[in-house]
PDB file of C-alpha atoms and ligand atoms in Angstrom:
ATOM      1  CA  UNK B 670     -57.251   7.084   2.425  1.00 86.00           C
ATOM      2  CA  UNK B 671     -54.637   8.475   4.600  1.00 91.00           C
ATOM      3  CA  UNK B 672     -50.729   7.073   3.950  1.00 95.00           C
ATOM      4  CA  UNK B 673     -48.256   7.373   6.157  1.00 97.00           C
ATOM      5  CA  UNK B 674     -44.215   6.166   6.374  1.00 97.00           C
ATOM      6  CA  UNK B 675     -42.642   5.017   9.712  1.00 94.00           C
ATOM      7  CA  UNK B 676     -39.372   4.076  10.494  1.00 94.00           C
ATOM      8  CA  UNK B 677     -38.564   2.037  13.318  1.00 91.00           C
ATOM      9  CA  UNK B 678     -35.742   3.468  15.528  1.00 85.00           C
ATOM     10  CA  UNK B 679     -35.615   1.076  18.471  1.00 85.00           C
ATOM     11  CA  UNK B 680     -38.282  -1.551  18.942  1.00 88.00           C
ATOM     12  CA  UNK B 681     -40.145   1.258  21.320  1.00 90.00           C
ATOM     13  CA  UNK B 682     -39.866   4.097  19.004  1.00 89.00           C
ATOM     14  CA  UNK B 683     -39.701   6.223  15.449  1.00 89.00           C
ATOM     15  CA  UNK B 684     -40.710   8.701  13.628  1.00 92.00           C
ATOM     16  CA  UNK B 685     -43.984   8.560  11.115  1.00 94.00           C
ATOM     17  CA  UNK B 686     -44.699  11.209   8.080  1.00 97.00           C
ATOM     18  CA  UNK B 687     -47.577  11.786   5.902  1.00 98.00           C
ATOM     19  CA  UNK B 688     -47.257  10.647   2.571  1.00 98.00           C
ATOM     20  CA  UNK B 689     -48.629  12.149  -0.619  1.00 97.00           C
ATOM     21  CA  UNK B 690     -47.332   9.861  -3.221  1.00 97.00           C
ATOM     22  CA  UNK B 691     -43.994   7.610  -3.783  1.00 97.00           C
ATOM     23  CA  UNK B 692     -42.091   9.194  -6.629  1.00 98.00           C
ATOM     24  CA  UNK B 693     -39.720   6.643  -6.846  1.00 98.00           C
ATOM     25  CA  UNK B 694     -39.046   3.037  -5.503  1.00 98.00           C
ATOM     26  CA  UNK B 695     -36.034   0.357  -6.893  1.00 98.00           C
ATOM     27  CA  UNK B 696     -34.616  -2.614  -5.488  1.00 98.00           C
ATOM     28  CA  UNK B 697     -31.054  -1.626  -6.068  1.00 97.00           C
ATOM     29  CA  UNK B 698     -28.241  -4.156  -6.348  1.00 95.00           C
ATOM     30  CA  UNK B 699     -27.630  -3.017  -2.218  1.00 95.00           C
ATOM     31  CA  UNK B 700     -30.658  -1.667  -0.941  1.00 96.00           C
ATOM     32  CA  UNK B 701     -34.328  -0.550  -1.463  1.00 97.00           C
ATOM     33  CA  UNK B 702     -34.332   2.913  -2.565  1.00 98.00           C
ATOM     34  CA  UNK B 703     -37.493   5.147  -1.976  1.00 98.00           C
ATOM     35  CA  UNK B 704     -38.550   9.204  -2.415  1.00 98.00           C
ATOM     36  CA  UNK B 705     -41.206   9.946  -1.031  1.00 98.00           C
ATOM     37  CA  UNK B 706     -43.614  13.123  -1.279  1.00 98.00           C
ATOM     38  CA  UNK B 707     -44.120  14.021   2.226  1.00 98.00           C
ATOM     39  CA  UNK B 708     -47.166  16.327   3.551  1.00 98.00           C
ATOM     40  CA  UNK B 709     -44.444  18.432   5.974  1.00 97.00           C
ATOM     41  CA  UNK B 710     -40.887  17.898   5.221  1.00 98.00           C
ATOM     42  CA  UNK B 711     -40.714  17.950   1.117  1.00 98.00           C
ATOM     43  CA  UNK B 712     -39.369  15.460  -1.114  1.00 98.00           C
ATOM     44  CA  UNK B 713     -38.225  12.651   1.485  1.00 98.00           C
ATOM     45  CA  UNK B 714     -35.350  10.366   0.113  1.00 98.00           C
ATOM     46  CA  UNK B 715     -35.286   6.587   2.412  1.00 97.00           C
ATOM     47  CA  UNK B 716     -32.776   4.000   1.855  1.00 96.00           C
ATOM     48  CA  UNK B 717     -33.856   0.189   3.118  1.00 95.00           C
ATOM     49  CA  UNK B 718     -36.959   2.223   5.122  1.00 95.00           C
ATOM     50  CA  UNK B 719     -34.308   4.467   6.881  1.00 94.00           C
ATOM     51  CA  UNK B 720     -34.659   8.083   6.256  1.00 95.00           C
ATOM     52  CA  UNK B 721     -31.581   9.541   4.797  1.00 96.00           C
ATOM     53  CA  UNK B 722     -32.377  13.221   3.857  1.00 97.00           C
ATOM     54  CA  UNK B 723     -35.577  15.237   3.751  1.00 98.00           C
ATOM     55  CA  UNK B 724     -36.166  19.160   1.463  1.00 98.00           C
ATOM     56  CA  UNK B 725     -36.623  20.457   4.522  1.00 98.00           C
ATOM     57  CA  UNK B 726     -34.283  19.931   7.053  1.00 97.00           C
ATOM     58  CA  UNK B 727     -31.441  18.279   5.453  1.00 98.00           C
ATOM     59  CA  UNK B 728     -29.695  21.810   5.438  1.00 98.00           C
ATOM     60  CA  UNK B 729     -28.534  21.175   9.033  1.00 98.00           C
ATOM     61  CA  UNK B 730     -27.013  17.983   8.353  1.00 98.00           C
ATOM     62  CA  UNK B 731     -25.113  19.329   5.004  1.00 98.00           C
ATOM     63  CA  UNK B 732     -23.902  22.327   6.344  1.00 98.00           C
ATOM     64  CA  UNK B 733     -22.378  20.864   9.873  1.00 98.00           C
ATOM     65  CA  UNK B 734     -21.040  18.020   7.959  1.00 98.00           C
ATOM     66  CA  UNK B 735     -18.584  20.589   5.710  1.00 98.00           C
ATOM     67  CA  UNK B 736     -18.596  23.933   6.792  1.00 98.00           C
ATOM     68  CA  UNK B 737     -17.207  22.880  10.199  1.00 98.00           C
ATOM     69  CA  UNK B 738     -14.101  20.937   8.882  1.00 98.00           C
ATOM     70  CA  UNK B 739     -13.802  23.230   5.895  1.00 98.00           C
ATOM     71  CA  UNK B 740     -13.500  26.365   7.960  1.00 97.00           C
ATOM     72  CA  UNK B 741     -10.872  24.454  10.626  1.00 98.00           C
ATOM     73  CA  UNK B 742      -8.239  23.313   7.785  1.00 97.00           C
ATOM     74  CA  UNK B 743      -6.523  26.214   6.706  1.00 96.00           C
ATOM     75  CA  UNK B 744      -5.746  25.401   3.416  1.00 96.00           C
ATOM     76  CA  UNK B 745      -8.468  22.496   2.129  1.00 97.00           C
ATOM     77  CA  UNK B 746      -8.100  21.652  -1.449  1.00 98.00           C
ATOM     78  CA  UNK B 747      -8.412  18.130  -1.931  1.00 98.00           C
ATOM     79  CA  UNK B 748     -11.483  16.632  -0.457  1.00 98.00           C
ATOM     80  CA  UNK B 749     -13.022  12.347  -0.125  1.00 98.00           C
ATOM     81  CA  UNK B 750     -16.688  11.940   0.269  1.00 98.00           C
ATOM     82  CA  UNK B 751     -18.203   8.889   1.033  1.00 97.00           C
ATOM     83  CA  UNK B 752     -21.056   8.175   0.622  1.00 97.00           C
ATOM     84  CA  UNK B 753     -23.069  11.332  -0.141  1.00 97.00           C
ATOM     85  CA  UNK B 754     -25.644   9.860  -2.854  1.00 97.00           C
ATOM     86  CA  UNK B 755     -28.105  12.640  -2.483  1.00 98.00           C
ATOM     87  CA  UNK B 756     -25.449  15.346  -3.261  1.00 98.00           C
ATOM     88  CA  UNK B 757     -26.219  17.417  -0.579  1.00 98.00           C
ATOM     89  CA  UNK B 758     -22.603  17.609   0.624  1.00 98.00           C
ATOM     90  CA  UNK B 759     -21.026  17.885  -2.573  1.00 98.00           C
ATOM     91  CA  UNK B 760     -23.142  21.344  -2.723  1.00 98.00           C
ATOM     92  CA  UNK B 761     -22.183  22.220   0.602  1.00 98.00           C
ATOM     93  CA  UNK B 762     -18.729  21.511  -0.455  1.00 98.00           C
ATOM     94  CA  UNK B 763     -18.368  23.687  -3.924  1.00 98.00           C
ATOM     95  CA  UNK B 764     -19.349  26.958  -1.863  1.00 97.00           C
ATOM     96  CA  UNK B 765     -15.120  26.687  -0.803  1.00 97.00           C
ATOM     97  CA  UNK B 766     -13.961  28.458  -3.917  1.00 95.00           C
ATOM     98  CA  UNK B 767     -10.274  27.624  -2.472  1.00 94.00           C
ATOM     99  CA  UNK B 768     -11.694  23.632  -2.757  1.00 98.00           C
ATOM    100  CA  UNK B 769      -9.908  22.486  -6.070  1.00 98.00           C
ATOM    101  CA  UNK B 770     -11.450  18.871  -5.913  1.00 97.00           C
ATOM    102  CA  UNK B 771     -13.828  16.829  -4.649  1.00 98.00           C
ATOM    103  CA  UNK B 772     -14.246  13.243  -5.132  1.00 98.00           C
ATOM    104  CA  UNK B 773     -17.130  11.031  -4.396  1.00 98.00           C
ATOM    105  CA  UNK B 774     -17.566   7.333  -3.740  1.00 98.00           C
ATOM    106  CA  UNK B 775     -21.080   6.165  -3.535  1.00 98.00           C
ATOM    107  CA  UNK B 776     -21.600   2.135  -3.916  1.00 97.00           C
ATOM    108  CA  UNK B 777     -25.707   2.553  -5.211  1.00 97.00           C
ATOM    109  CA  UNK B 778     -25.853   4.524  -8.721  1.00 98.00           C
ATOM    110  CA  UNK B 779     -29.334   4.412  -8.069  1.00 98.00           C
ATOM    111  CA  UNK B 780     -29.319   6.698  -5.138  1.00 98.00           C
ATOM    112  CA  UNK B 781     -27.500   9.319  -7.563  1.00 98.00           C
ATOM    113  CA  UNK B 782     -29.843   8.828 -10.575  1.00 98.00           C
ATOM    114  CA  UNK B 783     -32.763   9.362  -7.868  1.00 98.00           C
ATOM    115  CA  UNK B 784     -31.814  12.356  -6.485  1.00 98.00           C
ATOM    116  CA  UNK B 785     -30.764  13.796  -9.869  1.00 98.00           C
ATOM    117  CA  UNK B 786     -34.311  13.337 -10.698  1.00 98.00           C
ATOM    118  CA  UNK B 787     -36.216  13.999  -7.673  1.00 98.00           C
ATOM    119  CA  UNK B 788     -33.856  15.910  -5.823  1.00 98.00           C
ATOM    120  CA  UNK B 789     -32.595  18.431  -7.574  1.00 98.00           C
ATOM    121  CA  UNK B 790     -31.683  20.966  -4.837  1.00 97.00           C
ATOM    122  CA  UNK B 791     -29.787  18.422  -3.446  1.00 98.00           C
ATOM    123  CA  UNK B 792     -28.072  16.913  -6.604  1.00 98.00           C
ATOM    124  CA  UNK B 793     -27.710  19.959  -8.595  1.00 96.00           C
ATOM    125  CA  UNK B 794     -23.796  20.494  -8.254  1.00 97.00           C
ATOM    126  CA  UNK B 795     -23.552  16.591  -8.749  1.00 97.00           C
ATOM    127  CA  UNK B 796     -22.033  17.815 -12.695  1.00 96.00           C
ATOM    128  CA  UNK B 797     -20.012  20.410 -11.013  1.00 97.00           C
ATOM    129  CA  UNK B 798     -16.144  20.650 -12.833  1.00 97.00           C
ATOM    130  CA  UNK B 799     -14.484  20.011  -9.969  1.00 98.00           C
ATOM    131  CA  UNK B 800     -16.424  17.156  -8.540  1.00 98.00           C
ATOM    132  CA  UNK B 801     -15.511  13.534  -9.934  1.00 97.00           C
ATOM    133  CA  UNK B 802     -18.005  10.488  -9.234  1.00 98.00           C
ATOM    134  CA  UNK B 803     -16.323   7.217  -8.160  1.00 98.00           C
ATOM    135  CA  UNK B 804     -19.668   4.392  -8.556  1.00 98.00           C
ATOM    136  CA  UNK B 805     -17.763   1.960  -5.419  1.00 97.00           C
ATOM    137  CA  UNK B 806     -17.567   1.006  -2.558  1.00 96.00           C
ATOM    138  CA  UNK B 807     -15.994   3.370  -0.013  1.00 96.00           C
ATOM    139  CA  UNK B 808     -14.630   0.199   2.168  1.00 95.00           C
ATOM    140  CA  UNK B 809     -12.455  -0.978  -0.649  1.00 96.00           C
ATOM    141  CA  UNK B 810     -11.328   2.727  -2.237  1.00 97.00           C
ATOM    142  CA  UNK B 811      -9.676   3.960   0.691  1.00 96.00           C
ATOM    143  CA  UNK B 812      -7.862   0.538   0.808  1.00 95.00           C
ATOM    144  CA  UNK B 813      -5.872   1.080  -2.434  1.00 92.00           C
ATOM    145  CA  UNK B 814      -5.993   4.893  -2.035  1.00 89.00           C
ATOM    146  CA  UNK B 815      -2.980   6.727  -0.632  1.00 82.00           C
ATOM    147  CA  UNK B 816      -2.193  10.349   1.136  1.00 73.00           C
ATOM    148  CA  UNK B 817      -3.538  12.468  -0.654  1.00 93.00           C
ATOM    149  CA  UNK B 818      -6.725  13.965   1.045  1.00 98.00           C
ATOM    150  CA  UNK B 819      -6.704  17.189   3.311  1.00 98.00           C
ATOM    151  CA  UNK B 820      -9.986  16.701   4.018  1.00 98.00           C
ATOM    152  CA  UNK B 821     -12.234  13.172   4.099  1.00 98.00           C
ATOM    153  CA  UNK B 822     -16.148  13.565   5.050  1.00 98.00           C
ATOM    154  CA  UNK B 823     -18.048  10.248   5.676  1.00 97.00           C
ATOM    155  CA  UNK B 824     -21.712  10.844   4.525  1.00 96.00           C
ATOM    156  CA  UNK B 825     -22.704   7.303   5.041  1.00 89.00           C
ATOM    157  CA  UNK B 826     -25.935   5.000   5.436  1.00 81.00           C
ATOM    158  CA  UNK B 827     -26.701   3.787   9.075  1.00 82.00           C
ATOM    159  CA  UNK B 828     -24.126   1.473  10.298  1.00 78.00           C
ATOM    160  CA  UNK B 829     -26.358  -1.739   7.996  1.00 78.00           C
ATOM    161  CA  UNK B 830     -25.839  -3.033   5.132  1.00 81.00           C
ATOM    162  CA  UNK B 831     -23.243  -1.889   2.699  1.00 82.00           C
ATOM    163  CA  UNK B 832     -22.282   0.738   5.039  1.00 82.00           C
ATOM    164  CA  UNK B 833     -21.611  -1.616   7.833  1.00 83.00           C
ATOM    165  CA  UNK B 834     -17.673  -2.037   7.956  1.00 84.00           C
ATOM    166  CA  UNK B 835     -17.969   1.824   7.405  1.00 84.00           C
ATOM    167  CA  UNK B 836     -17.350   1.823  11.285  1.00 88.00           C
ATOM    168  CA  UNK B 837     -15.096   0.341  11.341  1.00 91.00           C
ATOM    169  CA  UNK B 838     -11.332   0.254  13.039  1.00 95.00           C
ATOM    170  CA  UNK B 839      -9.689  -1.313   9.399  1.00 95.00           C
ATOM    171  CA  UNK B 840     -11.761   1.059   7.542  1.00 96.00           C
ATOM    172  CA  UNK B 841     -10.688   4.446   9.755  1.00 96.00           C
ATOM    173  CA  UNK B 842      -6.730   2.910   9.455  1.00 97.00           C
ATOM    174  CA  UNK B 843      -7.319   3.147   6.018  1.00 96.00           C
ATOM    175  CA  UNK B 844      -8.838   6.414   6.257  1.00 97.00           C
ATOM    176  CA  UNK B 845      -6.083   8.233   8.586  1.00 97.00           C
ATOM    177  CA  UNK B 846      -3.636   6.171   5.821  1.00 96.00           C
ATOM    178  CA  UNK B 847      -5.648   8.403   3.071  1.00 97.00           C
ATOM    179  CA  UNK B 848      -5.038  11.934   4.766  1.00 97.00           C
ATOM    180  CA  UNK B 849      -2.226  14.317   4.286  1.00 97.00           C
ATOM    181  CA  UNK B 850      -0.590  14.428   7.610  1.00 97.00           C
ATOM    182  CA  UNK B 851      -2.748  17.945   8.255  1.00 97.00           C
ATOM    183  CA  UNK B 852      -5.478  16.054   7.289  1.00 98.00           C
ATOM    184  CA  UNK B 853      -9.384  16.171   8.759  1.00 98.00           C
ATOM    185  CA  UNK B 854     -12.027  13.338   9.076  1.00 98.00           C
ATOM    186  CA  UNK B 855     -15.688  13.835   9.778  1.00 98.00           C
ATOM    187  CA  UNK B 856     -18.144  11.344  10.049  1.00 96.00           C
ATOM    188  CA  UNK B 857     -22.193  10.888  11.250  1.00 93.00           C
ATOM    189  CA  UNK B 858     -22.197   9.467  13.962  1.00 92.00           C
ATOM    190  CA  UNK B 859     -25.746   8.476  14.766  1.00 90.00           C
ATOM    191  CA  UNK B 860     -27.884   9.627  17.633  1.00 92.00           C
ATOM    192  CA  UNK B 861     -26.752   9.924  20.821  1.00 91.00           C
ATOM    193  CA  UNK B 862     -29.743   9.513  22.073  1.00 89.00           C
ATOM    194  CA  UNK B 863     -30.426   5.770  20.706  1.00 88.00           C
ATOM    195  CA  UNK B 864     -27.325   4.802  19.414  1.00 86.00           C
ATOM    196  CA  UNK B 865     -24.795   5.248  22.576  1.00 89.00           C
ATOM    197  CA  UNK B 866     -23.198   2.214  21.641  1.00 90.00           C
ATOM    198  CA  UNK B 867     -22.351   2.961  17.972  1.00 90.00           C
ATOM    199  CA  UNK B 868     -21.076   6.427  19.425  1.00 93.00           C
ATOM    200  CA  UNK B 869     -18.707   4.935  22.338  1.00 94.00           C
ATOM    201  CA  UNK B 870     -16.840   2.335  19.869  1.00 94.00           C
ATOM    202  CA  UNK B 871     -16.681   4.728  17.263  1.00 94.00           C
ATOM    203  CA  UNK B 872     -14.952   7.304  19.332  1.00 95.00           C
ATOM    204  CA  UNK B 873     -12.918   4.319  21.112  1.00 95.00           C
ATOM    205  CA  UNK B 874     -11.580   3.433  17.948  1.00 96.00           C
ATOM    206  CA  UNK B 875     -11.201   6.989  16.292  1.00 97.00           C
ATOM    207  CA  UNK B 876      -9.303   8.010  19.696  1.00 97.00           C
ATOM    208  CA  UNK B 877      -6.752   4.960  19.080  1.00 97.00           C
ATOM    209  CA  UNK B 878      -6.151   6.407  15.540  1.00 98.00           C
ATOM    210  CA  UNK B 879      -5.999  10.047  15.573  1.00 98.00           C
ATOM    211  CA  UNK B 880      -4.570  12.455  18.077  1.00 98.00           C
ATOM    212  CA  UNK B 881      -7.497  15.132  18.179  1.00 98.00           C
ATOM    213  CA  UNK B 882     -11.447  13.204  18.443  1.00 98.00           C
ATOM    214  CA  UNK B 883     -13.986  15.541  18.781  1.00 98.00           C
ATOM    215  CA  UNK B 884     -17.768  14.762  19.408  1.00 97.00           C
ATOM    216  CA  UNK B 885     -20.053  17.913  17.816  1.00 98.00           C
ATOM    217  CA  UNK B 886     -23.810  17.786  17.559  1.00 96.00           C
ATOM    218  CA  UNK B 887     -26.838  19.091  15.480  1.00 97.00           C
ATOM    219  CA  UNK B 888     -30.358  19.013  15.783  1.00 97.00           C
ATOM    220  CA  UNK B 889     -31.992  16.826  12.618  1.00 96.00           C
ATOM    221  CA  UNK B 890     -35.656  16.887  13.081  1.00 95.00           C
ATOM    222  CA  UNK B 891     -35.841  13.606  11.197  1.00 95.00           C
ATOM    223  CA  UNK B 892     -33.675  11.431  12.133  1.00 92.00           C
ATOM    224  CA  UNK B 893     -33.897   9.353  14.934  1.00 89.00           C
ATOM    225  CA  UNK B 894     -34.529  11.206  18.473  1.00 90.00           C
ATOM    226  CA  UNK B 895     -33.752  14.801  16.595  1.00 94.00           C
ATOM    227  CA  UNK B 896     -30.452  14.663  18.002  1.00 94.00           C
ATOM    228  CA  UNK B 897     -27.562  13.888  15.593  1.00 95.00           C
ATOM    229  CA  UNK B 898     -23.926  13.416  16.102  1.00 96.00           C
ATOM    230  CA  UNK B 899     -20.861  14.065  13.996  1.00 97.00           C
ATOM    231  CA  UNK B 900     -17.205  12.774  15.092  1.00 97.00           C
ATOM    232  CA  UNK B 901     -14.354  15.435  14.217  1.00 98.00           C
ATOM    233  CA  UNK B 902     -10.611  13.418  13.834  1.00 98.00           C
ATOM    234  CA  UNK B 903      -7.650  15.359  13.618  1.00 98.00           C
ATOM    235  CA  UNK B 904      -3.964  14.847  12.616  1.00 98.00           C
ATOM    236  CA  UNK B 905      -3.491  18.167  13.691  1.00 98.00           C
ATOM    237  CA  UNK B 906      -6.089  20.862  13.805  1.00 98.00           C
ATOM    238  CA  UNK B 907      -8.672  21.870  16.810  1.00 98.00           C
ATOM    239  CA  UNK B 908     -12.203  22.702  15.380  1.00 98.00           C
ATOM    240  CA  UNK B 909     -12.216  24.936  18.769  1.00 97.00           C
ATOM    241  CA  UNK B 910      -8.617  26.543  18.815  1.00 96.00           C
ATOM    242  CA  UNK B 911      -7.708  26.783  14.614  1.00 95.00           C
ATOM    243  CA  UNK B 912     -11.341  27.555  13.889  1.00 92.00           C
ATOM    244  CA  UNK B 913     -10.815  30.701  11.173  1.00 89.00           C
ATOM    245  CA  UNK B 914     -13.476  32.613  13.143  1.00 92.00           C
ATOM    246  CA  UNK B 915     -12.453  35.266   9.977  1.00 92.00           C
ATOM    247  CA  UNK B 916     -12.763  33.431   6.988  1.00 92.00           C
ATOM    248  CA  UNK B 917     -16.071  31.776   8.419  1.00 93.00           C
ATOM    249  CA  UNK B 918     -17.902  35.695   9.503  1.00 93.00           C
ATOM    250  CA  UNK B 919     -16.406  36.543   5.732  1.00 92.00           C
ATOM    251  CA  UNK B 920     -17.847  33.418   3.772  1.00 92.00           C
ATOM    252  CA  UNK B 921     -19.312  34.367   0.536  1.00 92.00           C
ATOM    253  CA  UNK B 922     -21.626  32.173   0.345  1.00 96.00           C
ATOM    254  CA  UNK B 923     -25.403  31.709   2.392  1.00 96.00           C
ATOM    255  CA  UNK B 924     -26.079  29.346   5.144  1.00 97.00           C
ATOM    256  CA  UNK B 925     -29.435  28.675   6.968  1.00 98.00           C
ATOM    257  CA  UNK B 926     -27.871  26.764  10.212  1.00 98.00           C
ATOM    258  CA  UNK B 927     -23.840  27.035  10.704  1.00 97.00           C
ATOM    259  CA  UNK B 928     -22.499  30.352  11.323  1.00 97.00           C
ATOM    260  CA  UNK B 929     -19.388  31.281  13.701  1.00 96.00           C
ATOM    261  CA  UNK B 930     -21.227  30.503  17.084  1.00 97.00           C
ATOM    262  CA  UNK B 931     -22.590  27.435  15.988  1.00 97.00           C
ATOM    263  CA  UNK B 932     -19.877  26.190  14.531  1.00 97.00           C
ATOM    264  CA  UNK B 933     -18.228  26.758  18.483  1.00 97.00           C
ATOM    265  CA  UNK B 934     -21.607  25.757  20.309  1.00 98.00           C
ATOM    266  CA  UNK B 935     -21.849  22.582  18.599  1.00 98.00           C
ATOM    267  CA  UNK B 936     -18.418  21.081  20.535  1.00 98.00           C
ATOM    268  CA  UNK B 937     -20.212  22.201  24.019  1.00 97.00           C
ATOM    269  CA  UNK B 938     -21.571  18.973  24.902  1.00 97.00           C
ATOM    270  CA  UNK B 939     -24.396  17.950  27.268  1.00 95.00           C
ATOM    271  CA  UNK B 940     -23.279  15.861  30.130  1.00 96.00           C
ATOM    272  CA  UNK B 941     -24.705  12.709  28.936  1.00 94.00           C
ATOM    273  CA  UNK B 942     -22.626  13.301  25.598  1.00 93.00           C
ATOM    274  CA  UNK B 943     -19.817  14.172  27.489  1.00 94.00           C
ATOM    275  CA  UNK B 944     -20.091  10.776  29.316  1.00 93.00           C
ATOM    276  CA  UNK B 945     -20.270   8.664  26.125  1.00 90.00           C
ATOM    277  CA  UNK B 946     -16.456  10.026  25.254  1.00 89.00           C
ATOM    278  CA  UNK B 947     -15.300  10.278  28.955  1.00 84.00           C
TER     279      UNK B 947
HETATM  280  N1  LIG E1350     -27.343  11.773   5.381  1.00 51.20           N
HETATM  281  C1  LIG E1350     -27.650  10.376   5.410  1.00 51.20           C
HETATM  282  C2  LIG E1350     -27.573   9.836   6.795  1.00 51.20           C
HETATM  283  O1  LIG E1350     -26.967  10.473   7.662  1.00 51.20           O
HETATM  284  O2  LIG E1350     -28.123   8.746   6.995  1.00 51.20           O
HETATM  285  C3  LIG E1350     -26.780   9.608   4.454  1.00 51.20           C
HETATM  286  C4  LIG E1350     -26.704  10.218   3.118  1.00 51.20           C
HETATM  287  S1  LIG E1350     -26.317   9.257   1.757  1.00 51.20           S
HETATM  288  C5  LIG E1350     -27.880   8.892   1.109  1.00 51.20           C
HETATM  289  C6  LIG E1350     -25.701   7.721   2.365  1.00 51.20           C
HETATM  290  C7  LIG E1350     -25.098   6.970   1.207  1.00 51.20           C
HETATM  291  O3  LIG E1350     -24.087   6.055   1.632  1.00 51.20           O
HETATM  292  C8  LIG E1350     -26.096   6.129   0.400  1.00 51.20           C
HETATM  293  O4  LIG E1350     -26.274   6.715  -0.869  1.00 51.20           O
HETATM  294  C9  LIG E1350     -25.449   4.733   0.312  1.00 51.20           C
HETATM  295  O5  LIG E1350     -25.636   4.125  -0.944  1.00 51.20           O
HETATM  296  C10 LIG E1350     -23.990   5.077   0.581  1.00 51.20           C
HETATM  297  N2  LIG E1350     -23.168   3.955   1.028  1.00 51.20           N
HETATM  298  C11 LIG E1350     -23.487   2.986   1.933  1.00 51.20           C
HETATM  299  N3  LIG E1350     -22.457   2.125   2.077  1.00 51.20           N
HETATM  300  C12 LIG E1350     -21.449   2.558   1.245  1.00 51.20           C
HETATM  301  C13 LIG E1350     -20.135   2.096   0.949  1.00 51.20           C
HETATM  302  N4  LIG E1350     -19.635   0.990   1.544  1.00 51.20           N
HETATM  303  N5  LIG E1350     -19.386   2.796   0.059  1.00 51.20           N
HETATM  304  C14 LIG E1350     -19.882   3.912  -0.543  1.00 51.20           C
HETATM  305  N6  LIG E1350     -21.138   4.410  -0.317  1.00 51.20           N
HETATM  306  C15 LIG E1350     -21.903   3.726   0.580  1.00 51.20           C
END
């Protein structure tokens, strides 16, 4: 008997994967947390029957999320995740050698101890020295937090749920509060392609906060439409203009999606992109 996971993007569409088993599935204190074997993509990790990261493509996601704000800043030492459960970014992240910290909020402990244990090539820098785990919520953290961050990545959940207020304009005051005043926000920003309205107020409200709001795009095979977008906010730094086309050519470290050109190519929006931030 054949098994098979959907997810439900709009009520006309989603994506559906063949399933070889279920690894893992809790009722968290938040949400319901699954891995699933999948037939094409890996070990498949889905949060409240969203998927959140596969084995096989989640390199895209990682690497656009961090190597493009990493390689802009000029000097990033101190770095915020929130969100991030799987580890993926915090993996991303450690590549930096000039990186001297990185802290993590996550609300769900059970999405860590999950990917520890299923997800190793994900989770695997999760005991790194300088990364320190903060079991919260992200919402309230940056609240009592102060200016200390040069860079702050936002790896959250779908705008549900406990990530909900994670778009929004108190929570992004708080954030722009939290930077140094060189500081760099990135945050997913859904698909473009289903999710226009998530992506105009986000921007709207970004653009109200920050001086520099860049739109950038990736291609995620599994998330909804393929299409995925990332918002880049600036206190003072252009992804385009104080890009270090150097130090990125001269990383030391492997990548199977960004590189120099993409890291440019990703800011050249389509029209109908363009329109969503016009
Ligand atoms: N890459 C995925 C995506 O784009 O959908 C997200 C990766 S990660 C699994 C998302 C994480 O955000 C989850 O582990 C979830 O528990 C966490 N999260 C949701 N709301 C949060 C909050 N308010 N504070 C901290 N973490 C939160």
């Amino acid at each position: 008997m054949e098994m098979w996971f959907y997810e439900k993007h709009i009520p006309g569409a989603g994506i559906c994967l063949k399933i070889k088993k279920t690894l893992y599935s809790k009722k968290s204190k938040y949400q319901e947390v699954q891995i699933l074997e999948t037939e094409e993509f890996g070990r498949m990790l889905v949060i409240d029957g969203m998927v959140m990261t596969t084995e096989r493509d989640e390199f895209i996601y990682h690497e656009m999320l961090v190597h493009v704000p990493i390689f802009t800043h000029p000097n990033p030492e101190n770095i915020l995740v929130i969100g991030g459960g799987d580890g993926g970014t915090v993996r991303e992240l450690v590549e930096h050698r000039d990186i001297k910290k990185i802290t993590m909020v996550e609300i769900d402990k059970d999405v860590i101890d999950a990917s520890k244990k299923f997800l190793p090539g994900l989770s695997g820098q999760l005991n790194n020295p300088r990364f320190k785990l903060i079991i919260g919520d992200g919402i309230k953290y940056v609240k009592s937090s102060t200016g200390k961050f040069d860079v702050i990545i936002l790896d959250s959940s779908d705008p549900v749920g406990p990530a909900k207020e994670l778009f929004s304009r108190d929570f992004f005051k708080n954030v722009y509060r939290c930077l140094k005043p060189d500081g760099i926000l990135v945050a997913q920003t859904e698909t473009p392609f289903m999710d226009k309205e998530v992506i105009k107020k986000t921007y709207k409200i970004l653009k109200k906060i920050f001086p520099l709001v860049k739109l950038y795009f990736a291609p995620i095979p599994t998330y909804p439409s393929g299409m995925w977008s990332f918002a880049f906010a600036s206190k003072k730094y252009d992804p385009l203009v104080n890009f270090d086309i150097e130090r990125a050519m001269d990383k030391k470290f492997p990548t199977k999606y960004y590189n120099e050109d993409v890291h440019r190519g990703a800011f050249m929006l389509p029209e109908f992109m363009k329109r969503l931030v016009r």
